[in-house]
Short mmCIF file of C-alpha atoms in Angstrom, two decimals:
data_model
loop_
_atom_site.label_atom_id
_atom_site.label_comp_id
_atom_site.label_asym_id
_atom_site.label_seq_id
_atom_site.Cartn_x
_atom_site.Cartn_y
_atom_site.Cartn_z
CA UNK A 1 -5.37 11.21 12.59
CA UNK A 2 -1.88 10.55 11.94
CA UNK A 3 -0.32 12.09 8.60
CA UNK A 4 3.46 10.65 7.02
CA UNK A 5 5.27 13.13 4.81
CA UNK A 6 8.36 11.35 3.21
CA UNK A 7 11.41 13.65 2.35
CA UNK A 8 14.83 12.79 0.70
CA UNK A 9 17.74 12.73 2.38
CA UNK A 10 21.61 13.14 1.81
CA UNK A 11 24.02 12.27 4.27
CA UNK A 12 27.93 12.57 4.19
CA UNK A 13 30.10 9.46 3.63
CA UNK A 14 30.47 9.34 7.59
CA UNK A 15 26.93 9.57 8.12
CA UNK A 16 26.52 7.19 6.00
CA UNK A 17 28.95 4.53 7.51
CA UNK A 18 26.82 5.71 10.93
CA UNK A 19 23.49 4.57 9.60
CA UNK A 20 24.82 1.61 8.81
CA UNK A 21 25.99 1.01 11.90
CA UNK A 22 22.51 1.76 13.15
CA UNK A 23 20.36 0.12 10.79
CA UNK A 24 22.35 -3.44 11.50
CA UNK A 25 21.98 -2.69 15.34
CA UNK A 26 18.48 -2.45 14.74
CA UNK A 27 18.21 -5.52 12.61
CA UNK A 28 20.39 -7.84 14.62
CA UNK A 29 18.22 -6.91 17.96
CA UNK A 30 14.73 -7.40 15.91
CA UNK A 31 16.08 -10.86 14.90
CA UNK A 32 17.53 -11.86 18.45
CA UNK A 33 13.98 -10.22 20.10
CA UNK A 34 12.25 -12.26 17.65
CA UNK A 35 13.72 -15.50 18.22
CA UNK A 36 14.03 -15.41 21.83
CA UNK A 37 10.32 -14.21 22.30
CA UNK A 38 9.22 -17.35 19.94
CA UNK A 39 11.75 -19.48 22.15
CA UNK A 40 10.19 -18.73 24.56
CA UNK A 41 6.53 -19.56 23.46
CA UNK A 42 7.60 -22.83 23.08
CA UNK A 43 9.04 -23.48 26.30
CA UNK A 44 6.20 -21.90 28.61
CA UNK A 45 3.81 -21.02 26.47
CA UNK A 46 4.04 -17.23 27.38
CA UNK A 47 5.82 -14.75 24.37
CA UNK A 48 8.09 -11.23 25.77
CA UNK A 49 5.91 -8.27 25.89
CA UNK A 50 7.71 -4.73 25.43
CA UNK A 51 8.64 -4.46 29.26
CA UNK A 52 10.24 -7.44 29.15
CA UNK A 53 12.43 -7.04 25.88
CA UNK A 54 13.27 -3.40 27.46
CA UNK A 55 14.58 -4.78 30.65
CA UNK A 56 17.26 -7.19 28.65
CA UNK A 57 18.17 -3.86 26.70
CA UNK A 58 21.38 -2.85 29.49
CA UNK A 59 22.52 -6.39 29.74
CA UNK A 60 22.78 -7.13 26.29
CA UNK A 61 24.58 -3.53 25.67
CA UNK A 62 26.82 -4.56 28.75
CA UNK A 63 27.90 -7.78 26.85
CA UNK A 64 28.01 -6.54 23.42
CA UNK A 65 30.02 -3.60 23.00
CA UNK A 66 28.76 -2.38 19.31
CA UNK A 67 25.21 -2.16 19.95
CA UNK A 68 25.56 0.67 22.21
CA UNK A 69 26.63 3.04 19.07
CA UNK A 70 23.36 3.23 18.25
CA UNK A 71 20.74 5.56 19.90
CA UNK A 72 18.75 4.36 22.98
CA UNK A 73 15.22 5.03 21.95
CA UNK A 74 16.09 3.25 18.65
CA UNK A 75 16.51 0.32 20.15
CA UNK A 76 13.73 0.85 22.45
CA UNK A 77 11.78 1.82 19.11
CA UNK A 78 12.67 -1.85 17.46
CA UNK A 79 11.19 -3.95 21.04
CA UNK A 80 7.89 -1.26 20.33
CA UNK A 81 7.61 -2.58 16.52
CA UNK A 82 8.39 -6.16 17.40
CA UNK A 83 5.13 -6.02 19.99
CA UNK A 84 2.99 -4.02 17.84
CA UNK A 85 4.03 -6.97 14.77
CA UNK A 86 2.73 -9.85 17.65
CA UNK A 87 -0.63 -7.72 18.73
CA UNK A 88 -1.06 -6.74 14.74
CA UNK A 89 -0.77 -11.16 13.93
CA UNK A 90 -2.69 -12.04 17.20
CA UNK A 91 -5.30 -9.94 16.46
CA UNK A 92 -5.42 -11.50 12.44
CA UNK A 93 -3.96 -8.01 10.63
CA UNK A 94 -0.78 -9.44 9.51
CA UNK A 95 1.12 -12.54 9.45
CA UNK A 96 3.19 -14.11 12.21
CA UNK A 97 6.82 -11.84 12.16
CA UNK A 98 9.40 -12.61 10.10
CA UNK A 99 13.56 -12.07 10.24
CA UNK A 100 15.04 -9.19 8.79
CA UNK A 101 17.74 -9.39 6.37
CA UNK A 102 20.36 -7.17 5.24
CA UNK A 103 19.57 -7.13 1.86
CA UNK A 104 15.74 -5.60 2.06
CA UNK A 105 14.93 -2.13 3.20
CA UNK A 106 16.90 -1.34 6.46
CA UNK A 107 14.95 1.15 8.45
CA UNK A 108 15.91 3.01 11.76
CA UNK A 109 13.72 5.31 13.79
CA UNK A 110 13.89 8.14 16.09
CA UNK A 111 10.84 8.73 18.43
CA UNK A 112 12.02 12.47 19.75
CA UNK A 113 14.28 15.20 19.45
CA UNK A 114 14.34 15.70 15.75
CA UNK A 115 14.80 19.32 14.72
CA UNK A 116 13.38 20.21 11.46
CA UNK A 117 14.26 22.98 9.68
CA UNK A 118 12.44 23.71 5.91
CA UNK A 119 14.43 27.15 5.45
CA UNK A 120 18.10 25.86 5.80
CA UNK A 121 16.96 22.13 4.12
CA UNK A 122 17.96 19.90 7.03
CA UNK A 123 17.05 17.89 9.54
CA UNK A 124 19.02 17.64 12.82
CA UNK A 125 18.80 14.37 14.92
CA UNK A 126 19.64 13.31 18.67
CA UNK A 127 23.17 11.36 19.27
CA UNK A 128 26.08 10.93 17.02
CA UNK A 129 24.17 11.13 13.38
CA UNK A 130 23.69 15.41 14.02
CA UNK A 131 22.65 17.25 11.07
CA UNK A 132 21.63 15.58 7.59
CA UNK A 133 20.46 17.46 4.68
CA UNK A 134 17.24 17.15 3.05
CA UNK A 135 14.58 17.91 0.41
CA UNK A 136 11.19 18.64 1.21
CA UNK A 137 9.24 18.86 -1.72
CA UNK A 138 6.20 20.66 0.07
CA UNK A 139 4.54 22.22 2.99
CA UNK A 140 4.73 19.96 6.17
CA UNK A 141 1.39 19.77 7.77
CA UNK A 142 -0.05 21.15 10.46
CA UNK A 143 0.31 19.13 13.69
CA UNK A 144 2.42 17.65 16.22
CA UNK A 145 5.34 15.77 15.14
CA UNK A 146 5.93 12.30 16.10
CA UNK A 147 8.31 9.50 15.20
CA UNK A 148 11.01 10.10 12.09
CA UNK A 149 11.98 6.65 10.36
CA UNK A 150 15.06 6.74 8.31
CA UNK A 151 15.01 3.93 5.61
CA UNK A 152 17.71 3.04 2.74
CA UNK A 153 15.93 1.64 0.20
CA UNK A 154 17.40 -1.49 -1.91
CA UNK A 155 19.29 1.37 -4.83
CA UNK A 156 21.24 3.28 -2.15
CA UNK A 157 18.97 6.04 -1.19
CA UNK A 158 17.97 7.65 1.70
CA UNK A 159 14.67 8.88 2.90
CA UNK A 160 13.11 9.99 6.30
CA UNK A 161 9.33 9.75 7.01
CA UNK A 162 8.13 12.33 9.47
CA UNK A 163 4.91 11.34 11.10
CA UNK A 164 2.42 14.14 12.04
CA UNK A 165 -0.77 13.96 14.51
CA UNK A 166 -3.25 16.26 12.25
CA UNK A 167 -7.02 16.95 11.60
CA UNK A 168 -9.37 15.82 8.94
CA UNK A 169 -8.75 18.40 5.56
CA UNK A 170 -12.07 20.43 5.05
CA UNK A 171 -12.43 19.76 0.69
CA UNK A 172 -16.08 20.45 -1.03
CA UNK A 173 -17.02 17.64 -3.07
CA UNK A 174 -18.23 17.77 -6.00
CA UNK A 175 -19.79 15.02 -7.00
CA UNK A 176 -21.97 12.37 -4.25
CA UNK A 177 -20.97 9.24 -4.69
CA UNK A 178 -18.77 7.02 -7.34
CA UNK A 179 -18.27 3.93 -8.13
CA UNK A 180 -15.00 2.65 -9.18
CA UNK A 181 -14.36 -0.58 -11.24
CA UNK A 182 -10.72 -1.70 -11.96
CA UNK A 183 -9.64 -3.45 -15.12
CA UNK A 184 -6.59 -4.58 -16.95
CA UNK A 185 -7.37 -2.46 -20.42
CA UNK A 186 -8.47 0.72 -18.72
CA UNK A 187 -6.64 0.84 -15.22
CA UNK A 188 -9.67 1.98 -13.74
CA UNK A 189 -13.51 2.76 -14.68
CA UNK A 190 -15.87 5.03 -13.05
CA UNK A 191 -19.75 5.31 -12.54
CA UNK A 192 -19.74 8.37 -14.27
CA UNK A 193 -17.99 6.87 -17.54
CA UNK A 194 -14.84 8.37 -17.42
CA UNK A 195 -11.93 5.47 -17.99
CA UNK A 196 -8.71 6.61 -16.41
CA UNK A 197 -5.81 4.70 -17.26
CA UNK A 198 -2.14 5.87 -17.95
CA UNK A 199 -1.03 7.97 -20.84
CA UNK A 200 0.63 6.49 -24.02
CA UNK A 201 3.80 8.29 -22.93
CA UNK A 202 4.33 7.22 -19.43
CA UNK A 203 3.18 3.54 -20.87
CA UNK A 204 6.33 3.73 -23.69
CA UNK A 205 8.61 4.90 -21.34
CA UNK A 206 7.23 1.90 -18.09
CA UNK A 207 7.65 -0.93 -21.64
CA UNK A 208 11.46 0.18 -21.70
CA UNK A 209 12.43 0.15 -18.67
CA UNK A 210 10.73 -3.41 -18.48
CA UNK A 211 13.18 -4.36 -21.14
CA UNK A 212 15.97 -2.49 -19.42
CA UNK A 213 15.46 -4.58 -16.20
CA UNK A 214 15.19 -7.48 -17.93
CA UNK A 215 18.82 -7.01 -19.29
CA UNK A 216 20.32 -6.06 -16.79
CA UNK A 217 18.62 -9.25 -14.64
CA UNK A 218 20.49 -11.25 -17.44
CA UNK A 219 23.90 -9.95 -16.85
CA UNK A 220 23.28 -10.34 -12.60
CA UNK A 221 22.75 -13.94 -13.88
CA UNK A 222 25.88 -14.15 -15.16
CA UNK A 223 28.03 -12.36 -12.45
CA UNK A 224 30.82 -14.61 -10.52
CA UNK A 225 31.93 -13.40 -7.17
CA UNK A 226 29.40 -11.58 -4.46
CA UNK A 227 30.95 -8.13 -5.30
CA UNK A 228 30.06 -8.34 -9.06
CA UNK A 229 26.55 -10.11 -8.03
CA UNK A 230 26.67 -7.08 -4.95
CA UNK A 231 27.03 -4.22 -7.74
CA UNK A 232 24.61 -5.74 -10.69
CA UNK A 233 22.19 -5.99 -8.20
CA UNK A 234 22.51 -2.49 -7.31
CA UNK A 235 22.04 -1.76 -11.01
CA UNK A 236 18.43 -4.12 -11.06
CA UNK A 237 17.28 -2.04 -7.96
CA UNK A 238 17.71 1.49 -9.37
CA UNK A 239 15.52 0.52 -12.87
CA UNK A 240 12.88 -1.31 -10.51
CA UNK A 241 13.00 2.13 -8.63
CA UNK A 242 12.39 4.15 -11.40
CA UNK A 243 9.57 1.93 -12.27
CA UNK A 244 7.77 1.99 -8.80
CA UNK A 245 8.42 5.61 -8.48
CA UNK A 246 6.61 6.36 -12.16
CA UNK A 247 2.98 3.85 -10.74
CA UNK A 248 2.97 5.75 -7.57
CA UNK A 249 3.03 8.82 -9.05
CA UNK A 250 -0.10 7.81 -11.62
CA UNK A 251 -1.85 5.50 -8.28
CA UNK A 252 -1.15 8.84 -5.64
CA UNK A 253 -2.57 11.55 -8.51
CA UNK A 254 -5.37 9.14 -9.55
CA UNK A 255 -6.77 8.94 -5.70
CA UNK A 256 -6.09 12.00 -4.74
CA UNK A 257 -8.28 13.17 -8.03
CA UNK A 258 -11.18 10.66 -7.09
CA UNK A 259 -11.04 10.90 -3.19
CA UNK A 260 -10.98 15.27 -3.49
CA UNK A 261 -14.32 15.46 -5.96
CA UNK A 262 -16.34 12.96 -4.43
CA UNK A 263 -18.26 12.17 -0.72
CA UNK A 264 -18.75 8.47 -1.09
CA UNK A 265 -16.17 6.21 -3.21
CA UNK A 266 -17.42 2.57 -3.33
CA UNK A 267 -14.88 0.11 -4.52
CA UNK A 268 -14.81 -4.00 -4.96
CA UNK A 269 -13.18 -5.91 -2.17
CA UNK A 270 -11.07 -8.09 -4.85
CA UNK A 271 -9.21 -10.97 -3.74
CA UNK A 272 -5.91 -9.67 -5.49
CA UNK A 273 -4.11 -12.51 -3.98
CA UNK A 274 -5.96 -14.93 -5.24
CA UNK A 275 -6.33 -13.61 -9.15
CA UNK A 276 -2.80 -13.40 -9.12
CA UNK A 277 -2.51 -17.31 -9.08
CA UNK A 278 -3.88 -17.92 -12.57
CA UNK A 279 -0.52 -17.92 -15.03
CA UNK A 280 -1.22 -16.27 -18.02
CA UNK A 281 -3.29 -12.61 -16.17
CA UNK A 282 -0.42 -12.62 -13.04
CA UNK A 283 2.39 -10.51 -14.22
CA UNK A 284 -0.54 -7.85 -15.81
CA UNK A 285 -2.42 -8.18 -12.64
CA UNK A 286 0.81 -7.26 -10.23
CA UNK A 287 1.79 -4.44 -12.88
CA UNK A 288 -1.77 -2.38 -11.93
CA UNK A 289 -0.81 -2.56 -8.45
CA UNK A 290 -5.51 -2.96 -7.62
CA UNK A 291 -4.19 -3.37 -3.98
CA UNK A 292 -2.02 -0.22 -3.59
CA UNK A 293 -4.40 1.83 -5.21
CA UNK A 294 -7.52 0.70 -2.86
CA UNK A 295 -4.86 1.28 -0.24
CA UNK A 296 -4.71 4.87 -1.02
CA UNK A 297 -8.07 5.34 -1.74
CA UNK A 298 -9.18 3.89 1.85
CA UNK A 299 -6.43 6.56 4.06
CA UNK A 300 -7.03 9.54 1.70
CA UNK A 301 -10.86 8.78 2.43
CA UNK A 302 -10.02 9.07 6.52
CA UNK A 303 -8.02 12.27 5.52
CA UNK A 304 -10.28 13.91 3.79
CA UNK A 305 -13.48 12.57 5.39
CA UNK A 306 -14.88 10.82 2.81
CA UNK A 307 -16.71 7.65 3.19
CA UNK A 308 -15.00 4.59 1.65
CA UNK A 309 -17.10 1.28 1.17
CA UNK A 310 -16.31 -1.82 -0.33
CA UNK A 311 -18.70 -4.30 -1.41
CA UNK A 312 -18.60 -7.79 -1.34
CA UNK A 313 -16.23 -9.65 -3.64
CA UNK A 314 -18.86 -12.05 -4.56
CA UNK A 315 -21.54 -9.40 -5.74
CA UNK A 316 -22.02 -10.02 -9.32
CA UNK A 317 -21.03 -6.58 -10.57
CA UNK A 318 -20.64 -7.58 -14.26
CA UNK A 319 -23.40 -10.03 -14.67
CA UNK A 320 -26.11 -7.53 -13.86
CA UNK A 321 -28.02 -5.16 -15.49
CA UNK A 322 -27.06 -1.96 -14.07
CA UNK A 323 -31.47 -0.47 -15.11
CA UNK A 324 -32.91 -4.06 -14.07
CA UNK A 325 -30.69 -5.51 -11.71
CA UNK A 326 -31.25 -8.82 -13.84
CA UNK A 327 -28.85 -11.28 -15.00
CA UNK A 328 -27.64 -10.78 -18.13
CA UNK A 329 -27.06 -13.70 -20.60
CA UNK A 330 -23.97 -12.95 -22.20
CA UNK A 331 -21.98 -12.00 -19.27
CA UNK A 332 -22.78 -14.54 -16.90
CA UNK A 333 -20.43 -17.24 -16.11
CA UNK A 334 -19.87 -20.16 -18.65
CA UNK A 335 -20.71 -17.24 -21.76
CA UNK A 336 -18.70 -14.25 -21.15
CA UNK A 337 -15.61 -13.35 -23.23
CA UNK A 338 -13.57 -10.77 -22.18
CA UNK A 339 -13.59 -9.63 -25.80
CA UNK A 340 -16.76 -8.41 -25.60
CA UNK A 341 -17.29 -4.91 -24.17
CA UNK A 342 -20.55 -3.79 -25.05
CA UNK A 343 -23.75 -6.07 -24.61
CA UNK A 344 -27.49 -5.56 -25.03
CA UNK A 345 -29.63 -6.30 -22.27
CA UNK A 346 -32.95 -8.20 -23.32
CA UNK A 347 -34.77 -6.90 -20.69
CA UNK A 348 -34.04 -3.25 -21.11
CA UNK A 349 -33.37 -3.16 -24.41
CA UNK A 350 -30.37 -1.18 -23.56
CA UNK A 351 -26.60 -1.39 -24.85
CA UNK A 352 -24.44 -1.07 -22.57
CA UNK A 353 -20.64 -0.72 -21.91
CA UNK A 354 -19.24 -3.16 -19.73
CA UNK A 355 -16.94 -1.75 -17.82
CA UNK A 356 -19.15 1.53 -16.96
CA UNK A 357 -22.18 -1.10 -16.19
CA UNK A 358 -20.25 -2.76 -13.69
CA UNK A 359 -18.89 0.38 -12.07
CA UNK A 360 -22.80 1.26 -11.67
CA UNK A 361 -23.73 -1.52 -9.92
CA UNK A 362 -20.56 -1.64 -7.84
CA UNK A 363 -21.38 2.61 -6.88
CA UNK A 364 -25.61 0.94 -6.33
CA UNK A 365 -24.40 -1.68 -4.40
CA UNK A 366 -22.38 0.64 -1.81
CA UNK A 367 -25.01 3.05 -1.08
CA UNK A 368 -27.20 0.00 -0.57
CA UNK A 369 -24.71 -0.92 2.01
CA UNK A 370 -25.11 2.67 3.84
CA UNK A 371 -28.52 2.62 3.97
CA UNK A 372 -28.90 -0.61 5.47
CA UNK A 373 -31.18 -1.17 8.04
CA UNK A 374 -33.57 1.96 6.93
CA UNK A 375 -36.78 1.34 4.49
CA UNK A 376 -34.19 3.17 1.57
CA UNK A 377 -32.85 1.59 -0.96
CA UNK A 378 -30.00 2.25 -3.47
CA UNK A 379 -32.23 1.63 -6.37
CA UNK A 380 -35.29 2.41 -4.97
CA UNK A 381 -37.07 -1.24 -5.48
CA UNK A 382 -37.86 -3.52 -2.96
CA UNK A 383 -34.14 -5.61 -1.73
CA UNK A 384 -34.66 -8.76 0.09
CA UNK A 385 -31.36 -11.20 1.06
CA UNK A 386 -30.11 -13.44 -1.38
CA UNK A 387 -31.21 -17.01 -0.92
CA UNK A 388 -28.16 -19.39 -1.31
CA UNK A 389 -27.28 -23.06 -0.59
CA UNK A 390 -23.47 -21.06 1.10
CA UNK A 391 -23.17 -19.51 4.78
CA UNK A 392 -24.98 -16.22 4.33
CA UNK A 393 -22.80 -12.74 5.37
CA UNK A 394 -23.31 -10.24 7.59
CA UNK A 395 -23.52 -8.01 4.84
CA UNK A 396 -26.60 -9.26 2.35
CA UNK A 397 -26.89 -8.62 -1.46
CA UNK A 398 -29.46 -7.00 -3.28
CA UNK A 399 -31.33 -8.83 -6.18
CA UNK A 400 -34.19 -7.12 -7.46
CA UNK A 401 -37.71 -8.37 -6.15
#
């Protein structure tokens, strides 16, 4: 499997002016690859593959004298991104490829030759770049090394992503199997009723920088001239930094935490995109970052070889009881109020917490899912297929018979 390990890096002023050099090399052949391959469509109905964008590589160097600064297998590195972006939207994994401006993340890669070296803190590359210094924050991983990617992100800063061709990490769990519910009050809820969500410090200190980015969008608002707009929008990036940087930190220690003690983490397949359209829960919604976090939770599950299951988005999690499997009154739709966290089942008799009920059924509902197609059952009644006036699934849901 293939492991990234992201390190910070400082370059001098002239390495600097070098990378960006590179990085609008890169861009300006992704957009002219881009637009000639979809030029092409057009015309004959046929896009570029990789052979074919390589082969226009001299003549285009020939013509245009700037684009040979940068290094050869860079450029061949942008025609191998550009074809895996058609075979990743072709193949319905991503969206059809889109220009790349100067004003986003500018990214340039080098597929060999990079020297790294943890003792003296650099990393030397191939060509005219040489020697940059570096931070690596821990132990590089055991494997053979691949591509390095340097990106500039939108504050100024510089980071290089070494990728690594390792094995699956050995880790004991402790636990069998979890599942994991995610909410707006508590960040995220577990089958075994522990809420994690952040702490009351990290949540004062995310609430002003929220107002700090907020003032300083103001004043960008008011800026005349593109080098005032240029530097204010500078300022904007480096608070939105500092923000991203503190909800990775609690999404990466969360899944690492979850993904380590357990064999089998069953999550919700949630339409993020879709919740995200209702006005008044957006802005909350795109603060918890649901998608980034089951993002994390799916690759740390591959690295530490864990299973990872989602269930169906339209299994109703929080209507059922998590003893009976039955409907329960107050939560289903038309009567719930998300102001009401505990409920008592009538045919139990049992109060239960919301939240914790619904991660239940959600951590039921998975192992269901792995035992399909044997006589077991994840709670050990009899599970028949839903009958439904919609297109059934591939993947049924259980009701209790």
């Amino acid at each position: 499997m293939h492991h990234a390990v992201k390190v910070r890096l400082y370059p001098t002023p002239q390495q600097e002016q070098y990378l960006a050099q590179c990085f609008g090399n890169c861009r300006w052949l992704y957009n002219y690859m881009l637009n000639l391959t979809t030029n092409t469509y057009k015309e004959t109905g046929k896009g570029l593959s990789k052979a074919a964008m390589d082969k226009l590589l001299p003549g285009l160097k020939a013509e245009i004298d700037w684009l040979g600064l940068a290094y050869s297998q860079s450029l061949q590195r942008v025609t191998f991104n550009l074809s895996q972006a058609f075979q990743n939207f072709f193949e319905g994994r991503g969206k059809y490829p889109t220009f790349k401006k100067k004003g986003s993340l500018q990214s340039v890669s080098y597929p060999q030759k990079v020297v790294l070296n943890v003792e003296e803190k650099t990393i030397k590359f191939p060509g005219t770049l040489g020697t940059v210094s570096a931070v690596f924050h821990r132990d590089l991983p055991d494997g053979k090394q691949g591509c390095v990617t340097i990106s500039q992100t939108t504050d100024g800063k510089y980071f290089a992503s070494v990728l690594f061709e390792t094995s699956k990490q050995t880790v004991e769990a402790k636990n069998h199997a979890i599942g994991v519910d995610l909410g707006l009050k508590d960040f995220a809820i577990t089958s075994d009723g522990e809420k994690h969500n952040q702490s009351k410090k990290v949540q004062r200190k995310l609430q002003k920088l929220e107002r700090n980015k907020k003032r300083k969008q103001r004043k960008k608002a008011r800026k005349k001239g593109a080098s005032n707009r240029r530097k204010a929008k500078r300022l904007v990036a480096k608070v939105c930094s500092k923000i991203a940087r503190i909800r990775e930190d609690f999404l990466h220690k969360l899944s690492r935490k979850i993904v380590r003690e357990n064999q089998v983490i069953v999550v919700e397949d949630l339409a993020v995109k879709n919740m995200v359209k209702n006005p008044n829960l957006a802005r909350a919604i795109s603060a918890r970052g649901w998608g980034m976090f089951l993002t994390m939770l799916k690759y740390k599950a591959e690295q530490y070889d864990r299973n990872y299951v989602e269930s169906n988005r339209f299994f109703p999690s929080s209507q059922l009881c998590s003893e009976t499997l039955l409907p329960i009154p107050m939560l289903q739709k038309g009567y719930d109020s998300l102001k009401v966290r505990f409920v008592d089942c009538p045919n139990c008799g049992k109060q239960h917490d919301r939240d914790i009920n619904a991660a239940i059924n959600i951590r039921n509902e998975g192992l269901r899912i792995l035992a399909l197609g044997t006589s077991a059952t994840a709670f050990g009644g009899n599970v028949r297929p839903k009958r439904s006036g919609r297109k059934k699934s591939t993947i049924v849901e259980a009701i209790r018979a």
